[in-house]
PDB file of C-alpha atoms and ligand atoms in Angstrom:
ATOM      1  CA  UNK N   1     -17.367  11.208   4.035  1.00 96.00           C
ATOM      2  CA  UNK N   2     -15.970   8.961   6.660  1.00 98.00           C
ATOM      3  CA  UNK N   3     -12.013   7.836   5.763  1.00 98.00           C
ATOM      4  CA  UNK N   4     -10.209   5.498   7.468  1.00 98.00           C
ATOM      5  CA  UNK N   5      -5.904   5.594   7.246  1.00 98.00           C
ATOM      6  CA  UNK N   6      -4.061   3.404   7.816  1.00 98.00           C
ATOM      7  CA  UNK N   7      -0.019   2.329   6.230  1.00 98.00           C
ATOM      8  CA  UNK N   8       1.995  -0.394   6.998  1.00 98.00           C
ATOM      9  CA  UNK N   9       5.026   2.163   7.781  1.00 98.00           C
ATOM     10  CA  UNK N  10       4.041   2.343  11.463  1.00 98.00           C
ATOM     11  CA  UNK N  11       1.727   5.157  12.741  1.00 98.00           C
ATOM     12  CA  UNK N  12       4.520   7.567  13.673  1.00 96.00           C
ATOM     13  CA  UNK N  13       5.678   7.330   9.560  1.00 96.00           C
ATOM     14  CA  UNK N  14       6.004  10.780   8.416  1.00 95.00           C
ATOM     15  CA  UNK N  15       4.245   9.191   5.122  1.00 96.00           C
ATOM     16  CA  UNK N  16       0.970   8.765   7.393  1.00 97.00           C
ATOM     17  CA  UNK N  17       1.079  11.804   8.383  1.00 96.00           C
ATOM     18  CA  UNK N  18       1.521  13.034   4.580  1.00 96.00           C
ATOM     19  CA  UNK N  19      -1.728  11.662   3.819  1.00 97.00           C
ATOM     20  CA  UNK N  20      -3.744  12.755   6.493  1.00 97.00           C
ATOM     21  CA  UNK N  21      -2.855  15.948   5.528  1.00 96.00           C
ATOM     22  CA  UNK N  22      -4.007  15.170   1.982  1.00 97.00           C
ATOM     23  CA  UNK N  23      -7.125  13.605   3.262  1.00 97.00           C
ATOM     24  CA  UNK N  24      -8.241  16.023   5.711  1.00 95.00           C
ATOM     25  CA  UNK N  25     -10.737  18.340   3.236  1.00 95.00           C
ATOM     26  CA  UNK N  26     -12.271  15.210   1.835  1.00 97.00           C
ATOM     27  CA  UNK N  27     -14.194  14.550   5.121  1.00 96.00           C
ATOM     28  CA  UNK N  28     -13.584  13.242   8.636  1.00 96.00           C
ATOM     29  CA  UNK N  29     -10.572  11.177   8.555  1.00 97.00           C
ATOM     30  CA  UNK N  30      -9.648   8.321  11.616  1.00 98.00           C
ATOM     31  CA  UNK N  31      -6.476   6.460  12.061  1.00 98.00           C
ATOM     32  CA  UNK N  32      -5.916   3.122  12.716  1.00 98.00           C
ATOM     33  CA  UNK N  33      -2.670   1.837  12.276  1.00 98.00           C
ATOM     34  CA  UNK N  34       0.574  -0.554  13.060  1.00 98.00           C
ATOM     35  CA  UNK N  35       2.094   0.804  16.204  1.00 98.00           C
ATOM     36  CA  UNK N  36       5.592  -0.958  14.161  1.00 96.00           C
ATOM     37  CA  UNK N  37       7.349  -0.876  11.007  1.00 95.00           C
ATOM     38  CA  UNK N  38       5.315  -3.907   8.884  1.00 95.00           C
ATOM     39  CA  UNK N  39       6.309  -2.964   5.907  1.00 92.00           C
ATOM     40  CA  UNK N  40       6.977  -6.512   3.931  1.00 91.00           C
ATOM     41  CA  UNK N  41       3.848  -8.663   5.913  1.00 95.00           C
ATOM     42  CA  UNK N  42       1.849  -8.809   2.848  1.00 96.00           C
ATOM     43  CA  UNK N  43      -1.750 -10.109   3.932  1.00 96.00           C
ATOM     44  CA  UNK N  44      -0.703 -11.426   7.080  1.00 96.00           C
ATOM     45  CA  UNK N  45      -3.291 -11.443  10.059  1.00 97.00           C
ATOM     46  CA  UNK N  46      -2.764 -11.848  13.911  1.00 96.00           C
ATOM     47  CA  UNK N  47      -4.211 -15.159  15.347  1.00 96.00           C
ATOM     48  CA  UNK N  48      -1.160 -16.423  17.719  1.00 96.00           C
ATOM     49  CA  UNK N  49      -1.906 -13.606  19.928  1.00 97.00           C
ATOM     50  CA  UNK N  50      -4.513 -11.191  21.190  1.00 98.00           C
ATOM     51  CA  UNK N  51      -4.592  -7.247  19.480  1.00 98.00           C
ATOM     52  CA  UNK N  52      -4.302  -4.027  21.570  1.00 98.00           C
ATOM     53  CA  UNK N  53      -5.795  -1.166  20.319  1.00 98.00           C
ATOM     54  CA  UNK N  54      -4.140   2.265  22.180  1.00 98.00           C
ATOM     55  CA  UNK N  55      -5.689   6.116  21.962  1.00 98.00           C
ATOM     56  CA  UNK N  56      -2.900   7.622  20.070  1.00 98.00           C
ATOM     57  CA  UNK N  57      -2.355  11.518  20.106  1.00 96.00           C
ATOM     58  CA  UNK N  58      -1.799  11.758  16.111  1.00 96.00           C
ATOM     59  CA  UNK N  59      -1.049  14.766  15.006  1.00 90.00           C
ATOM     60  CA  UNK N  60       0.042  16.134  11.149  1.00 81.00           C
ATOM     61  CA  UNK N  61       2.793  17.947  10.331  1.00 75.00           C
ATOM     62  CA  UNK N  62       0.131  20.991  10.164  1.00 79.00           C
ATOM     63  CA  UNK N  63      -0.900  20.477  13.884  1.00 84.00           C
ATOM     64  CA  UNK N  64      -4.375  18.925  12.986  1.00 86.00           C
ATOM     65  CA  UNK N  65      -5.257  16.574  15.287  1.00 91.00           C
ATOM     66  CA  UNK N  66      -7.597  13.236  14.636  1.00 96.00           C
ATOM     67  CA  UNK N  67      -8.687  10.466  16.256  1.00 96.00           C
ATOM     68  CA  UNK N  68      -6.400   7.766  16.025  1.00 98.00           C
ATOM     69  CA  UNK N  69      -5.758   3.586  17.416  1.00 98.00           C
ATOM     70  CA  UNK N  70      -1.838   2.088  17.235  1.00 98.00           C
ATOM     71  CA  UNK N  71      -2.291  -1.736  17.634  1.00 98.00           C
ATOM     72  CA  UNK N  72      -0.073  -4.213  17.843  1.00 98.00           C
ATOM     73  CA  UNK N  73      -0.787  -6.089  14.902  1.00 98.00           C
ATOM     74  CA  UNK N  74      -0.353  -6.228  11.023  1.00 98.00           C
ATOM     75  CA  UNK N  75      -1.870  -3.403   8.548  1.00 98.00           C
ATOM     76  CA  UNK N  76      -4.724  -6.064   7.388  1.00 98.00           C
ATOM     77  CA  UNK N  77      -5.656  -6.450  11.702  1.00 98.00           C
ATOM     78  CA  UNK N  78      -5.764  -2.421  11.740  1.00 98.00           C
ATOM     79  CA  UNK N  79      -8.445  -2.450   9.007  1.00 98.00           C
ATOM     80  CA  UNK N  80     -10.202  -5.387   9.816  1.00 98.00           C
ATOM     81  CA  UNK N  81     -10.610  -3.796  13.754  1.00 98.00           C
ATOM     82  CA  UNK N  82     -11.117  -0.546  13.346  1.00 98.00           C
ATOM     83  CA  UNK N  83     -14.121  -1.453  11.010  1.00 98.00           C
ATOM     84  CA  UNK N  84     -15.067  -4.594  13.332  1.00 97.00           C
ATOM     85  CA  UNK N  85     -14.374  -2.572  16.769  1.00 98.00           C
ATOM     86  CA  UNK N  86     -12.979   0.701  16.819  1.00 98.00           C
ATOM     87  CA  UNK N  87     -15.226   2.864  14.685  1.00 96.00           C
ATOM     88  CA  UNK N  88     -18.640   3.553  15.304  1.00 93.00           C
ATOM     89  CA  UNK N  89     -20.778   4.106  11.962  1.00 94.00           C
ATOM     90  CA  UNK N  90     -19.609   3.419   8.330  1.00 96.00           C
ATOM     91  CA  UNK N  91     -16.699   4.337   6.960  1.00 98.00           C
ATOM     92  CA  UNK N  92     -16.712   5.494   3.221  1.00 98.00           C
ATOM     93  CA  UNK N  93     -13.361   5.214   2.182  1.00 98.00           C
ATOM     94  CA  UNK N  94      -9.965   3.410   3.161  1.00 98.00           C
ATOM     95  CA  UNK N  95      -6.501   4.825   2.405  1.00 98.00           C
ATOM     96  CA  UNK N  96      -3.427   3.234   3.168  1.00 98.00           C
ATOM     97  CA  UNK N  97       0.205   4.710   2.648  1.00 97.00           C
ATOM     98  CA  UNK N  98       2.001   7.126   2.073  1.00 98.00           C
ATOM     99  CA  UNK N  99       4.303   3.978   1.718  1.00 98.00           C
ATOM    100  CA  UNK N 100       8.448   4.593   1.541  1.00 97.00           C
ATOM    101  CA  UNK N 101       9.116   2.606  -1.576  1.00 96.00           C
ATOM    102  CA  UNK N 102       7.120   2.178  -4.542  1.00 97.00           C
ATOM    103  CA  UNK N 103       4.655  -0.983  -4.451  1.00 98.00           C
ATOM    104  CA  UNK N 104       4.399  -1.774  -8.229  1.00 98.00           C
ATOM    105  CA  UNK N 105       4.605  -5.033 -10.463  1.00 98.00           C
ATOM    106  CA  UNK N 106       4.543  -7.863  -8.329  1.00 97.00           C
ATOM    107  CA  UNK N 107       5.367  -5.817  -5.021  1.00 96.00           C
ATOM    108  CA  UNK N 108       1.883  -6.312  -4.560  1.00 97.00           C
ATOM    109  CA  UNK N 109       1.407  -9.253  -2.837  1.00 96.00           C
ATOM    110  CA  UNK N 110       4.423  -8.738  -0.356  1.00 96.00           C
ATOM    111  CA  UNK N 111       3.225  -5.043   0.702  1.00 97.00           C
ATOM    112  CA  UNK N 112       1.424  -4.033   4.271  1.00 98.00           C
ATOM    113  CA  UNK N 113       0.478  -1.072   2.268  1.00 98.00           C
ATOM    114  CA  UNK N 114      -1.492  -2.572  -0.372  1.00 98.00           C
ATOM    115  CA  UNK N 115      -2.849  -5.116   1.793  1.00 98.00           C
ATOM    116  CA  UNK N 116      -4.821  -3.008   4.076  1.00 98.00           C
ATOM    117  CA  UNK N 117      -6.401  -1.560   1.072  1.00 98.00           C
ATOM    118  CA  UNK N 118      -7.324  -5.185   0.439  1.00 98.00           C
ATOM    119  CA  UNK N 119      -8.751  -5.590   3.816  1.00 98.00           C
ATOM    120  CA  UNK N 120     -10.851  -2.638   2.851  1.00 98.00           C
ATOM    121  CA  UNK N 121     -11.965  -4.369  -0.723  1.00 98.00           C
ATOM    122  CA  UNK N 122     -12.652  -7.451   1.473  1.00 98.00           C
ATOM    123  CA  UNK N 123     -15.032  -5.808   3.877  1.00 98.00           C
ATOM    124  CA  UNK N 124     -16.636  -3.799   0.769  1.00 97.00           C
ATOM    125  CA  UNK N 125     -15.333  -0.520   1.121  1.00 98.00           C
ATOM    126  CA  UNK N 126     -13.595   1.676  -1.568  1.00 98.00           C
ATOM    127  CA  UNK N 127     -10.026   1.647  -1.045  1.00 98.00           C
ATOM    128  CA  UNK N 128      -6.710   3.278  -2.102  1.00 98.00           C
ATOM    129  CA  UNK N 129      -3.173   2.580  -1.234  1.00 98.00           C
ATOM    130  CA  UNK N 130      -0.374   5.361  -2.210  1.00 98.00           C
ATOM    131  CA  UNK N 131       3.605   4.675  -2.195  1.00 98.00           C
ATOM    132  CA  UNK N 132       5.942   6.742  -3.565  1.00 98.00           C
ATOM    133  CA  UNK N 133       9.310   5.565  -4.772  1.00 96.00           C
ATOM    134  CA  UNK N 134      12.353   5.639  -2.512  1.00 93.00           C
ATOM    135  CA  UNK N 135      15.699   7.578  -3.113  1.00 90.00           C
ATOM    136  CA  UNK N 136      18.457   7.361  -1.647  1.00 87.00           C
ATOM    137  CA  UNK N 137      17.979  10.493   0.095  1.00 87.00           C
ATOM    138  CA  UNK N 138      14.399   8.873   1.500  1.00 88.00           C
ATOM    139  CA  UNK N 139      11.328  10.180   0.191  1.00 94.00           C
ATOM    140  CA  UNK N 140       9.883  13.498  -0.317  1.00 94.00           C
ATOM    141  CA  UNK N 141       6.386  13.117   1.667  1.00 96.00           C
ATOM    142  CA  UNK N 142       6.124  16.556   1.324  1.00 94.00           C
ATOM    143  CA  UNK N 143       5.370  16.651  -2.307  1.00 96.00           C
ATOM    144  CA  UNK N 144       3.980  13.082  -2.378  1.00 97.00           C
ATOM    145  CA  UNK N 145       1.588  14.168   0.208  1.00 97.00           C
ATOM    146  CA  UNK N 146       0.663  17.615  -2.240  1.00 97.00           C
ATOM    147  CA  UNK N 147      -0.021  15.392  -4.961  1.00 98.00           C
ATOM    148  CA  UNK N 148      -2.082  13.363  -3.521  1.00 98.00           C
ATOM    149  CA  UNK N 149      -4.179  16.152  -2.141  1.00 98.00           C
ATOM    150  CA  UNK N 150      -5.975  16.350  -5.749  1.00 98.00           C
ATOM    151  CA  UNK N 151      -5.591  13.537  -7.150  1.00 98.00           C
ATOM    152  CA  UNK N 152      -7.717  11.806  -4.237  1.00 98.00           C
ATOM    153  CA  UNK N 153     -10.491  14.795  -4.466  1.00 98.00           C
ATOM    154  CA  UNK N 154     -10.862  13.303  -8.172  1.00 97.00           C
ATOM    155  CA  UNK N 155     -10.997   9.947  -7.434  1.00 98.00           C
ATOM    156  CA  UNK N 156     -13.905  10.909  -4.834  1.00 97.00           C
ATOM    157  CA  UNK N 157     -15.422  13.296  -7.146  1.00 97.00           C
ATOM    158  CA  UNK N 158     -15.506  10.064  -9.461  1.00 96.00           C
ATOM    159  CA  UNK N 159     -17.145   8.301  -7.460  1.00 95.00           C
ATOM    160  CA  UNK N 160     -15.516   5.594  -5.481  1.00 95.00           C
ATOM    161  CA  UNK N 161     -17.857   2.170  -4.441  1.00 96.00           C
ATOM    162  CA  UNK N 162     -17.018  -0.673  -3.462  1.00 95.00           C
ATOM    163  CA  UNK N 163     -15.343  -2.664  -5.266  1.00 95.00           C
ATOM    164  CA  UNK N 164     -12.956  -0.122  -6.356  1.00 98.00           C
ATOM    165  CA  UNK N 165      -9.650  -1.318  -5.122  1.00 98.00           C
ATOM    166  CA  UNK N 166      -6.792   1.419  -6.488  1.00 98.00           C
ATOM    167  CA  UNK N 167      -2.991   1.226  -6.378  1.00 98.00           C
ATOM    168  CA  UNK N 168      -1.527   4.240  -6.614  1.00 98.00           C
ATOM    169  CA  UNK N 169       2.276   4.943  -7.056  1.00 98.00           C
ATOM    170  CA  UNK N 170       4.405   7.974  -6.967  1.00 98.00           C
ATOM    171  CA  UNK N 171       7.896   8.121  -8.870  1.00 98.00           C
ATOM    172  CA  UNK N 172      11.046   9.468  -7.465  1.00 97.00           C
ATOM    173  CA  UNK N 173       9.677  13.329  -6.597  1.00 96.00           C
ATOM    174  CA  UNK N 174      13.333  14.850  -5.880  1.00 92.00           C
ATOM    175  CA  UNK N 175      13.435  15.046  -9.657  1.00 92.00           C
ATOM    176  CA  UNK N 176      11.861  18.787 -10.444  1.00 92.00           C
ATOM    177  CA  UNK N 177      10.537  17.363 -13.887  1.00 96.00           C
ATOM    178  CA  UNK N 178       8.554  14.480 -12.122  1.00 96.00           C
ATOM    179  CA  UNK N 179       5.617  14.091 -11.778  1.00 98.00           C
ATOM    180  CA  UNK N 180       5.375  13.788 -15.920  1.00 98.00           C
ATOM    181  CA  UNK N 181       1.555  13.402 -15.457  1.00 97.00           C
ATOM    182  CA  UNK N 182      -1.184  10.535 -13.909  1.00 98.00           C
ATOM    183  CA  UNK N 183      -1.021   7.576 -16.142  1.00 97.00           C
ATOM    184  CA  UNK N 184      -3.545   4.501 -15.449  1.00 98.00           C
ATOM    185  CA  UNK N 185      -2.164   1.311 -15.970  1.00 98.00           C
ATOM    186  CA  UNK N 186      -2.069  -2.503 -15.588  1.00 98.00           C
ATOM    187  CA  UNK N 187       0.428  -4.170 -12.646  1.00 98.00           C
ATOM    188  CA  UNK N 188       3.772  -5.438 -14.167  1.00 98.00           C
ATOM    189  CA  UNK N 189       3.881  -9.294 -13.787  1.00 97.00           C
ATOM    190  CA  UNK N 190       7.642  -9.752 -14.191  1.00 97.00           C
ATOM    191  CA  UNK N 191       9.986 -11.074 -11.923  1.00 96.00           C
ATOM    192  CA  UNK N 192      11.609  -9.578  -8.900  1.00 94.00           C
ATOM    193  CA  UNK N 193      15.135  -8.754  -9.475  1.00 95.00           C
ATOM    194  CA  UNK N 194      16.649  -8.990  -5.811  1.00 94.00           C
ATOM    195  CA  UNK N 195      19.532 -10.512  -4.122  1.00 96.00           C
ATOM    196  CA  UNK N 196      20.498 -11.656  -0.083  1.00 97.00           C
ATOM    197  CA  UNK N 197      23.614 -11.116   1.016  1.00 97.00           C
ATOM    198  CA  UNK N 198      25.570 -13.331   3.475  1.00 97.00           C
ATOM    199  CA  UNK N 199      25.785 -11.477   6.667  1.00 98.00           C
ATOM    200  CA  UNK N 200      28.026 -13.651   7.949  1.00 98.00           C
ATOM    201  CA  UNK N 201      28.621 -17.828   7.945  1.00 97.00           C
ATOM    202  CA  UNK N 202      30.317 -19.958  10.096  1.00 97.00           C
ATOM    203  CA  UNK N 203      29.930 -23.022   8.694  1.00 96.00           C
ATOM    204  CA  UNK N 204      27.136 -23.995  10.676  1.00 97.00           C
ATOM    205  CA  UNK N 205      25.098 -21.609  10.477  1.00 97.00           C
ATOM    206  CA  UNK N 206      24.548 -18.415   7.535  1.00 98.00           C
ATOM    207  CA  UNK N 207      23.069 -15.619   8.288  1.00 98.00           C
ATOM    208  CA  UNK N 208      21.016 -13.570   5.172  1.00 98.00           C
ATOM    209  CA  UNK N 209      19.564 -10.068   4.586  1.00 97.00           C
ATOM    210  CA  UNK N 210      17.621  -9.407   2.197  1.00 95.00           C
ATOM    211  CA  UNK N 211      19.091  -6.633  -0.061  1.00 92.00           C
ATOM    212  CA  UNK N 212      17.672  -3.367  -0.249  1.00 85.00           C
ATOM    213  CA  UNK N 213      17.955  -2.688  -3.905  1.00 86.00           C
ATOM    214  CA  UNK N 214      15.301  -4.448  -6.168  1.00 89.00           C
ATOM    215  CA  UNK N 215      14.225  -4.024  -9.700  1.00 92.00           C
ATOM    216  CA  UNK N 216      10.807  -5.110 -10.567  1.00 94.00           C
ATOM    217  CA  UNK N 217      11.569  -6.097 -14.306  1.00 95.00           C
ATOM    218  CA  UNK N 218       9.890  -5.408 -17.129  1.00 96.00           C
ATOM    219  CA  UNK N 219       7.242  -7.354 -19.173  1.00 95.00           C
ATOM    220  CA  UNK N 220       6.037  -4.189 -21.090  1.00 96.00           C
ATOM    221  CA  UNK N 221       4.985  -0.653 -22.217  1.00 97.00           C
ATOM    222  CA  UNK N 222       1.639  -0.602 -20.525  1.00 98.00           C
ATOM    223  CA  UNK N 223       2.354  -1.709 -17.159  1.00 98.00           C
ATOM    224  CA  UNK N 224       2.641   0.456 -13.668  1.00 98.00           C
ATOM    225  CA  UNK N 225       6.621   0.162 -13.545  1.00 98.00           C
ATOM    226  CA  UNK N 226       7.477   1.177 -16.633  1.00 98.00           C
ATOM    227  CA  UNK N 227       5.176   4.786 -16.439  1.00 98.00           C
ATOM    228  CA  UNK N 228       6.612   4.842 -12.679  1.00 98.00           C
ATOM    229  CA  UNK N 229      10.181   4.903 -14.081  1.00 96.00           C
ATOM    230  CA  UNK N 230       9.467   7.157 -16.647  1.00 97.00           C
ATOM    231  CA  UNK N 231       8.000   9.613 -13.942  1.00 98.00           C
ATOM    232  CA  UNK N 232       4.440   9.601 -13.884  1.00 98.00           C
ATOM    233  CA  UNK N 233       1.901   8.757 -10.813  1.00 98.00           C
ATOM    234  CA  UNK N 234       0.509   5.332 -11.707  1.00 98.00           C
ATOM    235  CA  UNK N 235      -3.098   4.144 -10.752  1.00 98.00           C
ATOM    236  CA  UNK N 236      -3.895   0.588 -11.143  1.00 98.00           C
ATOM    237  CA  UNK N 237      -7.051  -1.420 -10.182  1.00 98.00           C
ATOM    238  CA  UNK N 238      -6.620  -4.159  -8.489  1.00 98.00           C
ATOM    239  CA  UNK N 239      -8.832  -7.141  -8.312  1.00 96.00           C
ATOM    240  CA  UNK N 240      -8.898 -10.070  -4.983  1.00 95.00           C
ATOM    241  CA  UNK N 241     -10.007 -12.393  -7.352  1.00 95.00           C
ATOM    242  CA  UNK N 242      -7.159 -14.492  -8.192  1.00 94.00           C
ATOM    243  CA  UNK N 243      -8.376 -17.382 -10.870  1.00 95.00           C
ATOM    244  CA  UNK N 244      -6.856 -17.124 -13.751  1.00 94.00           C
ATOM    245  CA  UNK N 245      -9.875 -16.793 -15.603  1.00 93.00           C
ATOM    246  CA  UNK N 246      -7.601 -17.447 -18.824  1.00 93.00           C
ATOM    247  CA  UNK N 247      -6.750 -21.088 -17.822  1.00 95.00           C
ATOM    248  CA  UNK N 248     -10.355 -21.965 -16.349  1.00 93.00           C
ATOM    249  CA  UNK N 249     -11.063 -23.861 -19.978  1.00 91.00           C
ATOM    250  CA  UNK N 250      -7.793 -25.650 -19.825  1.00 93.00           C
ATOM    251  CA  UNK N 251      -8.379 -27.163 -16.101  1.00 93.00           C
ATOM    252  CA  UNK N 252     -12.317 -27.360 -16.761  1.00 90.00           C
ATOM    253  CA  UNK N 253     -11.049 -30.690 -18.046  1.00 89.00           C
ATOM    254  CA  UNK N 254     -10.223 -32.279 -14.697  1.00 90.00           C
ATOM    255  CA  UNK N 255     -14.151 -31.342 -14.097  1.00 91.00           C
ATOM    256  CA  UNK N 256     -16.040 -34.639 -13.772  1.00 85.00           C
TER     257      UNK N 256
HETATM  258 MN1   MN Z 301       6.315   0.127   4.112  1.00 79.95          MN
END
């Protein structure tokens, strides 16, 4: 098996590193990823400017050393070029992560992370993208990266094809009692809960950051936030189809 990683972290992210570690006995693993911190650029693609792809020496935390691309570009133009360009043969499998910061409920359609796994689902390979909830002491990519190990070998030994687009999120791991167990479940659809502060504002001009904190609501029992809070590692499959197949009757009526 042929696995491509990439995050949206930057390629010098101890959470890349994490999962090549966690990827290595699956089969040969490649990386191709941001030579920058992208996390936040969502879907986002390079056109304004050409890409550079640059031999990286990547090595794990282990010492393993694999072949590995930084480019200059978003986590969606690492996918989309190393399959394109930089690889020769197929690849079987696309990983993306380990992310700092959870990417549930709606997080999804801002995240680098998840987005390269799209690029994956685009291009019709299997894909998975891993976070793991941030502390405030950072996140443990040690044990993130252990639990992974497995639970990847049975998402392979289930048989991933294409298609399969999984989001996979770890809770907070400096809590001994976490993880509570591997729950499957739908993506929350509530509302961000986030702020900006005022950096500073001289009348003519304000400057804003974007807080750090965020909650990502609730709209239920069954969704990937709540079993993330309540410590378990979420999996939820994602879908690039975005009708609302729900309100297809209720516009059908504009059909001529
Ligand atoms: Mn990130």
């Amino acid at each position: 098996m042929r696995i491509l990683i990439s995050n949206d972290d930057g390629i010098d992210a101890p959470g890349i590193a994490a999962l090549v570690d966690a990827a290595y006995p699956l089969g040969e693993v490649m990386v191709v990823a941001p030579d920058s911190a992208q996390s936040g650029a969502g879907h986002g693609i390079t056109v304004t400017h050409p890409l550079r792809a640059k031999h990286y020496d990547f090595k794990t935390s282990n010492g393993r050393a694999v072949e590995a691309y930084s480019v200059n570009g978003r986590p969606a133009d690492c996918v989309r070029l190393a399959v394109r360009m930089l690889i020769d043969g197929p690849v079987d499998l696309v990983l993306s992560g380990i992310n700092k910061g959870a990417n549930d409920g709606v997080c999804v359609f801002y995240s680098g992370t998840v987005a390269a796994a799209a690029e994956a689902r685009l291009l019709g390979i299997p894909a998975i993208a891993l976070s793991c909830q941030s502390e405030p002491d950072g996140v443990r990519f040690d044990r993130a990266g252990e639990l992974a190990g497995p639970i990847l070998a049975k998402l392979v030994d289930a048989g991933m094809e294409p298609g399969d687009f999984l989001n996979v999120n770890f809770p907070v791991l400096s809590k001994p009692e976490f993880p509570v167990g591997v729950c499957v479940a739908r993506q929350n659809r509530a509302e961000l809960h986030d702020y900006y502060e005022v950096l500073s504002d001289n009348g003519d001009e304000t400057v804003y950051q974007l807080g750090r904190d965020y909650d990502t609501g609730h709209d239920g029992d069954d969704t990937d936030s709540h079993a993330m809070k309540n410590g378990f590692v979420t999996i939820t499959p994602l879908r690039i189809d975005m009708t609302d197949h729900e309100r297809l009757d209720r516009w059908g009526l504009m059909n001529d």
